[in-house]
Tab-separated table of C-alpha atoms in Angstrom:
chain	number	residue	atom	x	y	z
J	3	MET	CA	9.111	20.892	-8.523
J	4	ALA	CA	9.294	17.488	-6.408
J	5	PRO	CA	11.021	17.344	-3.474
J	6	ARG	CA	14.948	16.271	-3.890
J	7	TYR	CA	15.137	13.048	-2.075
J	8	ALA	CA	18.172	11.174	-0.405
J	9	PRO	CA	20.719	8.814	-3.618
J	10	SER	CA	18.831	6.128	-5.348
J	11	LEU	CA	19.034	2.685	-4.151
J	12	ARG	CA	20.750	1.930	-7.691
J	13	SER	CA	24.023	0.476	-5.712
J	14	ARG	CA	22.342	-1.980	-3.109
J	15	LEU	CA	18.415	-2.531	-4.673
J	16	ALA	CA	20.085	-3.235	-8.058
J	17	PRO	CA	23.173	-5.718	-7.304
J	18	LEU	CA	20.897	-7.684	-4.493
J	19	LEU	CA	17.638	-8.553	-5.878
J	20	LEU	CA	20.368	-10.103	-9.909
J	21	LEU	CA	22.987	-11.809	-7.449
J	22	LEU	CA	20.091	-13.081	-5.197
J	23	GLN	CA	17.645	-14.200	-8.443
J	24	ILE	CA	20.761	-15.510	-9.903
J	25	GLY	CA	21.250	-17.141	-7.284
J	26	PHE	CA	17.960	-18.649	-7.064
J	27	ILE	CA	17.960	-19.872	-10.396
J	28	VAL	CA	20.666	-21.517	-9.987
J	29	ILE	CA	20.214	-23.895	-7.715
J	30	TYR	CA	16.585	-24.232	-9.221
J	31	ALA	CA	18.499	-25.900	-12.296
J	32	LEU	CA	20.886	-28.061	-10.597
J	33	TYR	CA	18.049	-29.694	-7.488
J	34	VAL	CA	14.698	-28.922	-8.041
J	35	GLU	CA	12.537	-30.561	-10.565
J	36	ILE	CA	9.040	-30.253	-11.317
J	37	GLY	CA	6.771	-33.713	-9.377
J	38	SER	CA	5.356	-35.419	-12.484
J	39	ASN	CA	2.873	-37.425	-10.042
J	40	ILE	CA	0.085	-35.252	-9.474
J	41	LYS	CA	-2.220	-38.630	-8.263
J	42	ALA	CA	-0.138	-39.244	-5.376
J	43	ASP	CA	-2.140	-38.009	-2.341
J	44	GLY	CA	-5.802	-38.754	-3.853
J	45	THR	CA	-5.595	-35.044	-6.611
J	46	THR	CA	-5.757	-33.775	-10.106
J	47	PHE	CA	-4.640	-30.099	-11.827
J	48	SER	CA	-8.268	-29.362	-12.475
J	49	SER	CA	-9.243	-30.105	-8.298
J	50	SER	CA	-6.387	-28.339	-6.727
J	51	TYR	CA	-5.331	-25.633	-9.335
J	52	PRO	CA	-7.815	-23.388	-8.227
J	53	GLU	CA	-6.601	-23.420	-4.681
J	54	PHE	CA	-3.947	-22.890	-5.778
J	55	GLN	CA	-5.415	-19.711	-7.628
J	56	ASP	CA	-7.290	-18.541	-4.272
J	57	VAL	CA	-4.613	-17.415	-2.364
J	58	ASN	CA	-2.015	-16.741	-4.438
J	59	VAL	CA	-4.935	-13.950	-5.277
J	60	MET	CA	-4.765	-13.688	-1.718
J	61	VAL	CA	-1.493	-12.882	-1.179
J	62	ILE	CA	-0.544	-10.896	-4.409
J	63	LEU	CA	-4.156	-8.453	-4.480
J	64	GLY	CA	-5.622	-8.721	-0.730
J	65	PHE	CA	-2.630	-8.153	1.364
J	66	GLY	CA	-0.875	-5.632	-1.415
J	67	PHE	CA	-3.929	-3.703	-1.385
J	68	LEU	CA	-4.710	-4.103	2.137
J	69	GLY	CA	-2.378	-1.784	2.866
J	70	THR	CA	-2.575	1.122	0.842
J	71	PHE	CA	-4.976	3.183	2.811
J	72	LEU	CA	-1.325	5.390	3.591
J	73	VAL	CA	-2.664	8.287	1.044
J	74	ARG	CA	0.869	8.579	-0.158
J	75	TYR	CA	2.222	5.070	-0.272
J	76	GLY	CA	0.062	2.836	-2.609
J	77	TYR	CA	2.203	2.220	-5.407
J	78	SER	CA	4.263	1.035	-2.434
J	79	ALA	CA	2.146	-0.667	-0.716
J	80	THR	CA	1.102	-2.922	-3.821
J	81	GLY	CA	3.827	-2.466	-5.586
J	82	PHE	CA	6.619	-4.115	-2.877
J	83	ASN	CA	3.936	-6.484	-1.492
J	84	LEU	CA	4.311	-8.761	-5.194
J	85	LEU	CA	8.246	-7.879	-4.814
J	86	VAL	CA	8.622	-9.435	-1.228
J	87	ALA	CA	5.482	-12.557	-2.517
J	88	ALA	CA	8.000	-13.227	-5.127
J	89	MET	CA	11.031	-13.407	-3.179
J	90	ALA	CA	10.480	-15.778	-0.325
J	91	THR	CA	8.793	-17.464	-2.134
J	92	GLN	CA	11.180	-18.780	-4.405
J	93	TRP	CA	13.239	-19.353	-1.177
J	94	ALA	CA	10.609	-21.050	0.465
J	95	VAL	CA	10.290	-23.499	-1.973
J	96	ILE	CA	14.098	-24.288	-1.234
J	97	LEU	CA	13.710	-24.052	2.388
J	98	ASN	CA	11.791	-26.552	2.135
J	99	GLY	CA	12.423	-28.913	-0.220
J	100	MET	CA	15.623	-29.348	2.368
J	101	GLU	CA	14.353	-32.996	3.486
J	102	LEU	CA	13.156	-33.864	-0.112
J	103	TRP	CA	16.806	-32.970	-1.185
J	104	TYR	CA	19.080	-34.772	1.616
J	105	TYR	CA	17.227	-37.967	1.114
J	106	ARG	CA	16.391	-37.869	-3.022
J	107	GLY	CA	19.104	-35.296	-4.258
J	108	LYS	CA	16.511	-33.450	-5.429
J	109	ILE	CA	13.318	-30.550	-4.616
J	110	ARG	CA	9.894	-31.432	-5.829
J	111	VAL	CA	7.926	-28.412	-7.179
J	112	ASP	CA	4.496	-29.253	-6.973
J	113	LEU	CA	0.859	-27.193	-6.283
J	114	ARG	CA	1.112	-28.144	-2.914
J	115	SER	CA	4.764	-27.079	-1.864
J	116	LEU	CA	4.177	-23.687	-4.502
J	117	VAL	CA	0.836	-23.253	-1.746
J	118	VAL	CA	3.435	-24.296	1.062
J	119	ALA	CA	5.438	-21.357	-0.015
J	120	GLU	CA	3.244	-18.960	-0.553
J	121	MET	CA	1.367	-19.401	3.030
J	122	CYS	CA	5.671	-19.040	3.985
J	123	ALA	CA	5.262	-16.254	2.427
J	124	ALA	CA	2.864	-14.580	4.154
J	125	SER	CA	4.048	-14.875	7.541
J	126	ALA	CA	7.069	-12.299	6.345
J	127	LEU	CA	4.254	-10.183	4.438
J	128	ILE	CA	2.343	-9.936	7.350
J	129	SER	CA	5.822	-8.777	9.178
J	130	ILE	CA	6.486	-6.294	6.742
J	131	GLY	CA	2.550	-4.925	7.755
J	132	ALA	CA	4.135	-3.221	10.424
J	133	LEU	CA	7.181	-1.338	9.343
J	134	LEU	CA	4.513	0.090	6.647
J	135	GLY	CA	6.254	3.610	5.158
J	136	LYS	CA	8.492	3.698	7.265
J	137	THR	CA	11.646	0.823	5.482
J	138	ASN	CA	12.577	0.940	1.726
J	139	PRO	CA	12.240	-2.012	-0.245
J	140	VAL	CA	16.317	-3.608	0.765
J	141	HIS	CA	15.036	-3.787	4.044
J	142	LEU	CA	11.484	-5.134	2.730
J	143	VAL	CA	14.198	-8.335	0.890
J	144	PHE	CA	16.229	-8.847	3.825
J	145	ILE	CA	13.129	-9.443	6.241
J	146	ALA	CA	11.497	-11.518	3.895
J	147	LEU	CA	14.472	-14.214	3.906
J	148	LEU	CA	15.098	-14.271	7.295
J	149	GLU	CA	11.924	-14.278	8.298
J	150	VAL	CA	11.209	-17.044	5.932
J	151	SER	CA	13.822	-18.964	7.132
J	152	GLY	CA	12.303	-18.490	10.500
J	153	PHE	CA	9.394	-19.857	9.734
J	154	VAL	CA	10.485	-22.958	7.889
J	155	LEU	CA	12.955	-23.555	11.183
J	156	ASN	CA	9.607	-23.498	13.958
J	157	ARG	CA	7.613	-25.280	11.654
J	158	TRP	CA	10.460	-28.183	11.241
J	159	LEU	CA	10.789	-28.027	14.940
J	160	LEU	CA	7.178	-28.681	15.905
J	161	GLN	CA	6.808	-30.868	13.850
J	162	THR	CA	9.955	-32.619	14.683
J	163	LEU	CA	10.274	-32.359	18.805
J	164	LEU	CA	6.516	-31.948	19.354
J	165	MET	CA	4.885	-33.945	16.423
J	166	VAL	CA	2.860	-31.084	15.521
J	167	PRO	CA	0.783	-32.061	12.546
J	168	ALA	CA	1.384	-30.160	8.956
J	169	VAL	CA	-1.450	-27.777	8.842
J	170	ASN	CA	-1.431	-26.839	12.039
J	171	SER	CA	2.584	-25.786	12.571
J	172	ILE	CA	2.027	-23.689	9.302
J	173	MET	CA	-1.093	-22.072	10.884
J	174	LEU	CA	0.685	-20.474	13.830
J	175	LEU	CA	1.777	-17.662	10.370
J	176	HIS	CA	-0.525	-15.965	11.898
J	177	THR	CA	1.187	-15.772	15.265
J	178	PHE	CA	4.589	-15.691	14.242
J	179	GLY	CA	4.315	-13.108	11.769
J	180	ALA	CA	2.789	-10.657	14.473
J	181	PHE	CA	5.889	-11.576	17.117
J	182	PHE	CA	8.395	-10.940	14.380
J	183	GLY	CA	7.348	-7.574	13.350
J	184	LEU	CA	6.590	-6.285	17.120
J	185	ALA	CA	10.274	-7.033	17.252
J	186	LEU	CA	11.262	-5.744	14.199
J	187	THR	CA	9.374	-2.231	14.589
J	188	TRP	CA	10.645	-1.793	18.708
J	189	ILE	CA	14.204	-2.257	17.230
J	190	LEU	CA	13.931	-0.211	14.534
J	191	PHE	CA	11.310	2.594	16.268
J	192	ARG	CA	12.140	6.397	15.462
J	193	LYS	CA	11.615	9.343	17.494
J	194	GLY	CA	9.614	11.226	15.458
J	195	SER	CA	7.087	8.432	15.317
J	196	LEU	CA	6.410	9.600	18.925
J	197	GLN	CA	4.116	12.205	17.134
J	198	PRO	CA	2.336	11.723	13.813
J	199	PHE	CA	3.636	11.332	10.360
J	200	GLU	CA	3.248	14.168	8.153
J	201	LYS	CA	2.245	12.017	5.740
J	202	GLU	CA	0.999	9.187	7.632
J	203	LYS	CA	-2.769	9.262	7.230
J	204	PHE	CA	-5.335	7.917	4.927
J	205	ASP	CA	-8.394	9.237	2.586
J	206	ARG	CA	-11.849	7.944	1.170
J	207	GLN	CA	-9.682	7.098	-2.553
J	208	ALA	CA	-6.876	5.337	-0.284
J	209	GLY	CA	-8.908	3.589	2.285
J	210	LEU	CA	-11.149	2.028	-0.870
J	211	PHE	CA	-8.507	0.680	-2.699
J	212	SER	CA	-7.142	-1.215	1.235
J	213	MET	CA	-10.869	-2.148	1.794
J	214	LEU	CA	-11.008	-3.953	-1.401
J	215	GLY	CA	-8.061	-5.777	-0.308
J	216	SER	CA	-9.684	-6.934	2.756
J	217	VAL	CA	-12.876	-7.796	0.373
J	218	PHE	CA	-10.351	-9.974	-1.341
J	219	LEU	CA	-8.770	-11.966	1.872
J	220	TRP	CA	-12.578	-12.164	3.387
J	221	MET	CA	-13.987	-13.743	-0.258
J	222	PHE	CA	-10.772	-15.976	-0.532
J	223	TRP	CA	-9.321	-16.992	3.882
J	224	PRO	CA	-11.640	-20.254	3.603
J	225	SER	CA	-9.842	-21.822	0.866
J	226	PHE	CA	-6.387	-20.586	2.605
J	227	ASN	CA	-7.782	-22.284	5.256
J	228	SER	CA	-8.157	-25.419	4.215
J	229	VAL	CA	-5.954	-25.109	1.349
J	230	LEU	CA	-3.178	-28.150	3.006
J	231	VAL	CA	-5.945	-30.489	4.528
J	232	ASP	CA	-5.987	-34.045	3.170
J	233	HIS	CA	-8.306	-34.404	-0.252
J	234	ARG	CA	-8.834	-37.939	1.310
J	235	SER	CA	-11.005	-36.234	3.503
J	236	PRO	CA	-13.419	-34.501	2.066
J	237	GLY	CA	-15.358	-33.923	5.462
J	238	ARG	CA	-12.749	-32.444	7.303
J	239	LYS	CA	-12.344	-29.914	4.318
J	240	LEU	CA	-15.718	-29.197	4.437
J	241	GLY	CA	-16.235	-28.643	8.125
J	242	ALA	CA	-12.898	-26.177	7.392
J	243	VAL	CA	-14.696	-24.263	4.947
J	244	CYS	CA	-18.052	-23.570	6.500
J	245	SER	CA	-15.714	-23.156	9.414
J	246	THR	CA	-14.232	-20.755	7.989
J	247	TYR	CA	-17.348	-18.928	6.502
J	248	LEU	CA	-18.964	-18.923	9.532
J	249	ALA	CA	-16.062	-17.148	11.265
J	250	LEU	CA	-15.485	-14.195	9.213
J	251	ALA	CA	-19.061	-13.940	8.994
J	252	VAL	CA	-19.906	-13.188	12.667
J	253	SER	CA	-16.292	-11.698	12.738
J	254	ALA	CA	-17.439	-8.884	10.163
J	255	VAL	CA	-20.944	-8.522	12.413
J	256	THR	CA	-19.035	-8.644	15.089
J	257	ALA	CA	-16.746	-5.821	14.395
J	258	ALA	CA	-18.900	-3.708	13.024
J	259	ALA	CA	-21.247	-3.443	16.050
J	260	VAL	CA	-18.125	-3.007	18.009
J	261	SER	CA	-16.390	-0.046	16.180
J	262	VAL	CA	-19.566	1.348	16.572
J	263	LEU	CA	-20.001	1.330	20.273
J	264	SER	CA	-16.194	2.032	20.424
J	265	SER	CA	-16.713	5.273	18.434
J	266	PRO	CA	-17.530	8.680	20.230
J	267	LYS	CA	-19.162	10.040	17.544
J	268	GLY	CA	-21.219	6.350	16.662
J	269	LYS	CA	-19.831	5.558	13.240
J	270	LEU	CA	-17.873	2.938	12.302
J	271	HIS	CA	-14.486	2.898	11.513
J	272	PRO	CA	-12.731	2.183	8.196
J	273	ILE	CA	-9.382	0.145	9.643
J	274	HIS	CA	-11.735	-1.713	11.682
J	275	MET	CA	-13.825	-3.041	8.829
J	276	GLN	CA	-10.841	-3.417	6.532
J	277	SER	CA	-8.718	-4.987	9.355
J	278	CYS	CA	-11.412	-6.383	12.035
J	279	ILE	CA	-14.095	-8.362	10.018
J	280	LEU	CA	-10.952	-11.048	8.554
J	281	ALA	CA	-9.944	-11.778	12.729
J	282	GLY	CA	-12.245	-14.504	12.949
J	283	GLY	CA	-10.990	-16.142	9.638
J	284	VAL	CA	-6.925	-15.610	11.472
J	285	ALA	CA	-8.838	-17.219	15.118
J	286	VAL	CA	-10.005	-20.274	13.693
J	287	GLY	CA	-7.431	-20.976	11.178
J	288	VAL	CA	-5.284	-21.937	14.241
J	289	SER	CA	-8.056	-24.338	15.914
J	290	MET	CA	-9.599	-25.360	12.701
J	291	SER	CA	-8.715	-28.789	13.895
J	292	ALA	CA	-10.518	-29.082	17.000
J	293	VAL	CA	-13.172	-26.985	15.706
J	294	HIS	CA	-16.350	-29.156	15.024
J	295	GLN	CA	-18.940	-27.431	15.658
J	296	PRO	CA	-20.495	-24.752	13.341
J	297	TRP	CA	-21.498	-22.403	17.081
J	298	GLU	CA	-18.213	-23.228	17.965
J	299	ALA	CA	-16.544	-21.516	15.343
J	300	MET	CA	-19.429	-18.705	15.202
J	301	THR	CA	-17.671	-18.368	18.864
J	302	ILE	CA	-14.828	-17.828	17.922
J	303	GLY	CA	-15.696	-15.032	15.209
J	304	PHE	CA	-16.938	-13.085	17.098
J	305	THR	CA	-14.406	-13.832	20.390
J	306	ALA	CA	-11.660	-13.019	17.991
J	307	ALA	CA	-13.770	-9.572	16.068
J	308	VAL	CA	-14.205	-8.625	19.608
J	309	LEU	CA	-10.554	-8.599	20.435
J	310	SER	CA	-9.128	-7.521	17.292
J	311	THR	CA	-11.409	-4.117	17.087
J	312	ILE	CA	-11.081	-2.389	20.732
J	313	GLY	CA	-7.027	-3.618	20.275
J	314	SER	CA	-7.383	-1.644	17.608
J	315	ARG	CA	-9.092	1.380	18.637
J	316	TYR	CA	-6.913	1.877	21.962
J	317	LEU	CA	-4.180	-0.860	22.376
J	318	LYS	CA	-2.084	0.315	18.752
J	319	THR	CA	-1.475	3.816	20.775
J	320	HIS	CA	-0.251	2.318	23.560
J	321	MET	CA	2.067	-0.131	23.020
J	322	LEU	CA	3.403	3.144	20.781
J	323	LEU	CA	3.553	5.481	24.119
J	324	ALA	CA	4.027	2.261	27.084
J	325	PHE	CA	6.141	0.120	25.105
J	326	GLU	CA	7.677	2.247	21.416
J	327	CYS	CA	6.193	0.178	19.286
J	328	HIS	CA	4.764	2.032	16.003
J	329	ASP	CA	2.837	-0.852	14.750
J	330	THR	CA	1.273	0.666	11.262
J	331	ARG	CA	-1.034	-1.720	10.295
J	332	ALA	CA	-1.784	-2.728	13.977
J	333	LEU	CA	-0.688	-6.181	12.960
J	334	LEU	CA	-1.148	-7.274	17.305
J	335	SER	CA	-4.786	-6.316	16.770
J	336	THR	CA	-4.930	-8.277	12.978
J	337	HIS	CA	-3.186	-11.049	13.779
J	338	GLY	CA	-1.554	-11.019	16.655
J	339	LEU	CA	-4.609	-11.380	19.450
J	340	PRO	CA	-6.792	-13.576	17.236
J	341	GLY	CA	-4.277	-16.202	16.442
J	342	LEU	CA	-3.757	-16.036	20.154
J	343	LEU	CA	-7.106	-16.729	20.493
J	344	GLY	CA	-7.225	-19.479	17.874
J	345	TRP	CA	-4.434	-21.105	19.870
J	346	LEU	CA	-6.200	-21.132	23.183
J	347	ALA	CA	-9.487	-22.259	22.088
J	348	HIS	CA	-7.882	-25.217	20.174
J	349	LEU	CA	-6.245	-25.897	23.127
J	350	LEU	CA	-9.865	-26.237	25.605
J	351	LEU	CA	-11.520	-27.897	22.016
J	352	GLN	CA	-9.299	-30.804	22.476
J	353	ILE	CA	-9.080	-31.139	26.029
J	354	LYS	CA	-12.741	-31.148	26.169
J	355	ALA	CA	-12.899	-33.299	23.670
J	356	CYS	CA	-10.687	-35.766	25.173
J	357	ASP	CA	-11.718	-38.905	27.246
J	358	ASP	CA	-8.816	-39.907	28.510
J	359	PRO	CA	-7.244	-37.539	31.396
J	360	THR	CA	-3.351	-38.661	30.503
J	361	VAL	CA	-3.873	-37.940	26.734
J	362	ALA	CA	-5.913	-34.823	28.360
J	363	VAL	CA	-2.413	-32.903	29.884
J	364	ARG	CA	-0.518	-34.547	27.657
J	365	PHE	CA	-1.973	-32.607	24.378
J	366	ALA	CA	-1.344	-29.111	26.113
J	367	VAL	CA	1.788	-29.488	27.854
J	368	LEU	CA	3.223	-29.954	23.604
J	369	HIS	CA	0.334	-27.232	22.742
J	370	ILE	CA	1.950	-25.089	25.799
J	371	CYS	CA	5.427	-25.952	24.435
J	372	SER	CA	4.868	-25.309	20.168
J	373	LEU	CA	3.037	-21.270	21.549
J	374	LEU	CA	6.494	-20.289	23.857
J	375	ILE	CA	8.575	-22.214	21.041
J	376	THR	CA	7.546	-20.051	18.240
J	377	ILE	CA	6.986	-16.975	20.064
J	378	SER	CA	10.211	-17.283	21.200
J	379	LEU	CA	11.908	-17.820	18.010
J	380	SER	CA	9.735	-14.808	16.273
J	381	LEU	CA	10.799	-12.565	19.288
J	382	CYS	CA	14.298	-13.558	17.985
J	383	LEU	CA	14.811	-13.367	15.120
J	384	GLY	CA	12.664	-10.153	14.663
J	385	LEU	CA	15.102	-8.902	17.441
J	386	MET	CA	18.515	-10.017	15.229
J	387	THR	CA	17.237	-8.704	12.300
J	388	GLY	CA	16.099	-5.623	13.250
J	389	LEU	CA	19.686	-5.077	14.655
J	390	LEU	CA	21.206	-6.477	11.430
J	391	LEU	CA	19.179	-3.282	9.956
J	392	LYS	CA	19.673	-0.733	12.034
J	393	TRP	CA	22.934	0.394	10.229
J	394	ASN	CA	22.814	3.601	7.903
J	395	PHE	CA	24.878	1.066	5.418
J	396	TRP	CA	21.048	0.365	4.535
J	397	ARG	CA	19.692	3.725	3.539
J	398	PRO	CA	16.313	3.994	5.220
J	399	PRO	CA	14.303	6.633	4.575
J	400	GLN	CA	14.227	10.067	6.611
J	401	ASP	CA	11.116	11.094	8.583
J	402	ASN	CA	10.449	13.296	6.578
J	403	LYS	CA	10.306	11.330	3.477
J	404	CYS	CA	8.625	8.096	5.372
J	405	PHE	CA	4.595	7.337	3.761
J	406	ASP	CA	5.781	8.969	0.216
J	407	ASP	CA	6.256	6.811	-3.270
J	408	GLN	CA	7.761	9.223	-4.449
J	409	ALA	CA	10.736	8.044	-1.912
J	410	PHE	CA	11.108	4.967	-4.712
J	411	TRP	CA	8.448	5.697	-7.599
J	412	GLU	CA	9.426	7.789	-10.684
J	413	PHE	CA	6.481	9.759	-11.659
J	414	PRO	CA	6.683	11.315	-15.336
J	415	HIS	CA	4.979	14.383	-14.277
J	416	LEU	CA	6.600	15.674	-10.996
J	417	ALA	CA	9.629	15.790	-13.274
J	418	VAL	CA	12.210	18.234	-12.636
J	419	LYS	CA	12.215	19.718	-16.358
J	420	LYS	CA	15.464	21.294	-16.784
């Protein structure tokens, strides 16, 4: 007999989704149009669509399958990832087009705006990894909408106040998402997290699907880092692709070595090979505009893999015991530390390339301010979102029902016959 779960979310989830979707349709009908001048920046549909599809595969398949390592949470990891990505992308298109709407009365949608919106949605997908298995889809939708709003605000502040280039501001999504997720999981901490949850475990089959998600992310990450680079500078675009690939290759090899060295039995750890092999792509994406030599990208990938693997091995447990942060998918190790490393590498490489000390000091001050604004805003919004979702009105799953698909999905073969 299937276990008896809490009352359904019919009275909350269905009205919320329908209300939001109808609202989006009305907004799009009144204020959104499809851009027609696709050659204005030197691009064509045939050249930009493959990059859009690569980012789409990463967001939907990559992040979706990456969370399936939990043995009884595979349907929820992939299904809720798609739900959150679809809602957050529609919302991000509206928010990113507010300035254009203010001046022209219309929000223009093209492949580039969709890519930017999906990358904004990716910041929310990163954050919900910290709460994987401990929330319901109502929580996740609200988290996505609030975080995307905060991330778009952060981009606007960086570009307006500090004159940060658009590409650099959006690549801070890893840092923003990681610290937003940590603040959330700290506020929504469950006392039962101090001991491993009964269903918080993985097996060979679940790990295989999660590894598939890592492979998708690893393969398409060069497109993710280079998609927003100006097409009129093919050399910069090629450099971004090559740097990302080299950093990923080095991080994969290094993560395997460090995983074996840190294992008491001298064996590879599946979680390390699923997450830490991506650390190089995260770090070099943040520092991409300052990386000009292959060895620089490879060094960044090597250092990121070492930090990520050691952090995944030891930091997750210490964060739980010391700060009561139950980070299900180890966001700090996978996205937070590599993101900070990429920020530091960008700072050092840019200062190294500056001949004028005054310019170097000015850049350093603005660069440090950009990180402080990003971390401060992400933590504050994460705390506020966590306090909002702490109400019992949202019906969070009980401890014995966490990490279980049956709390939200209907499985005919488990139905109780009356």
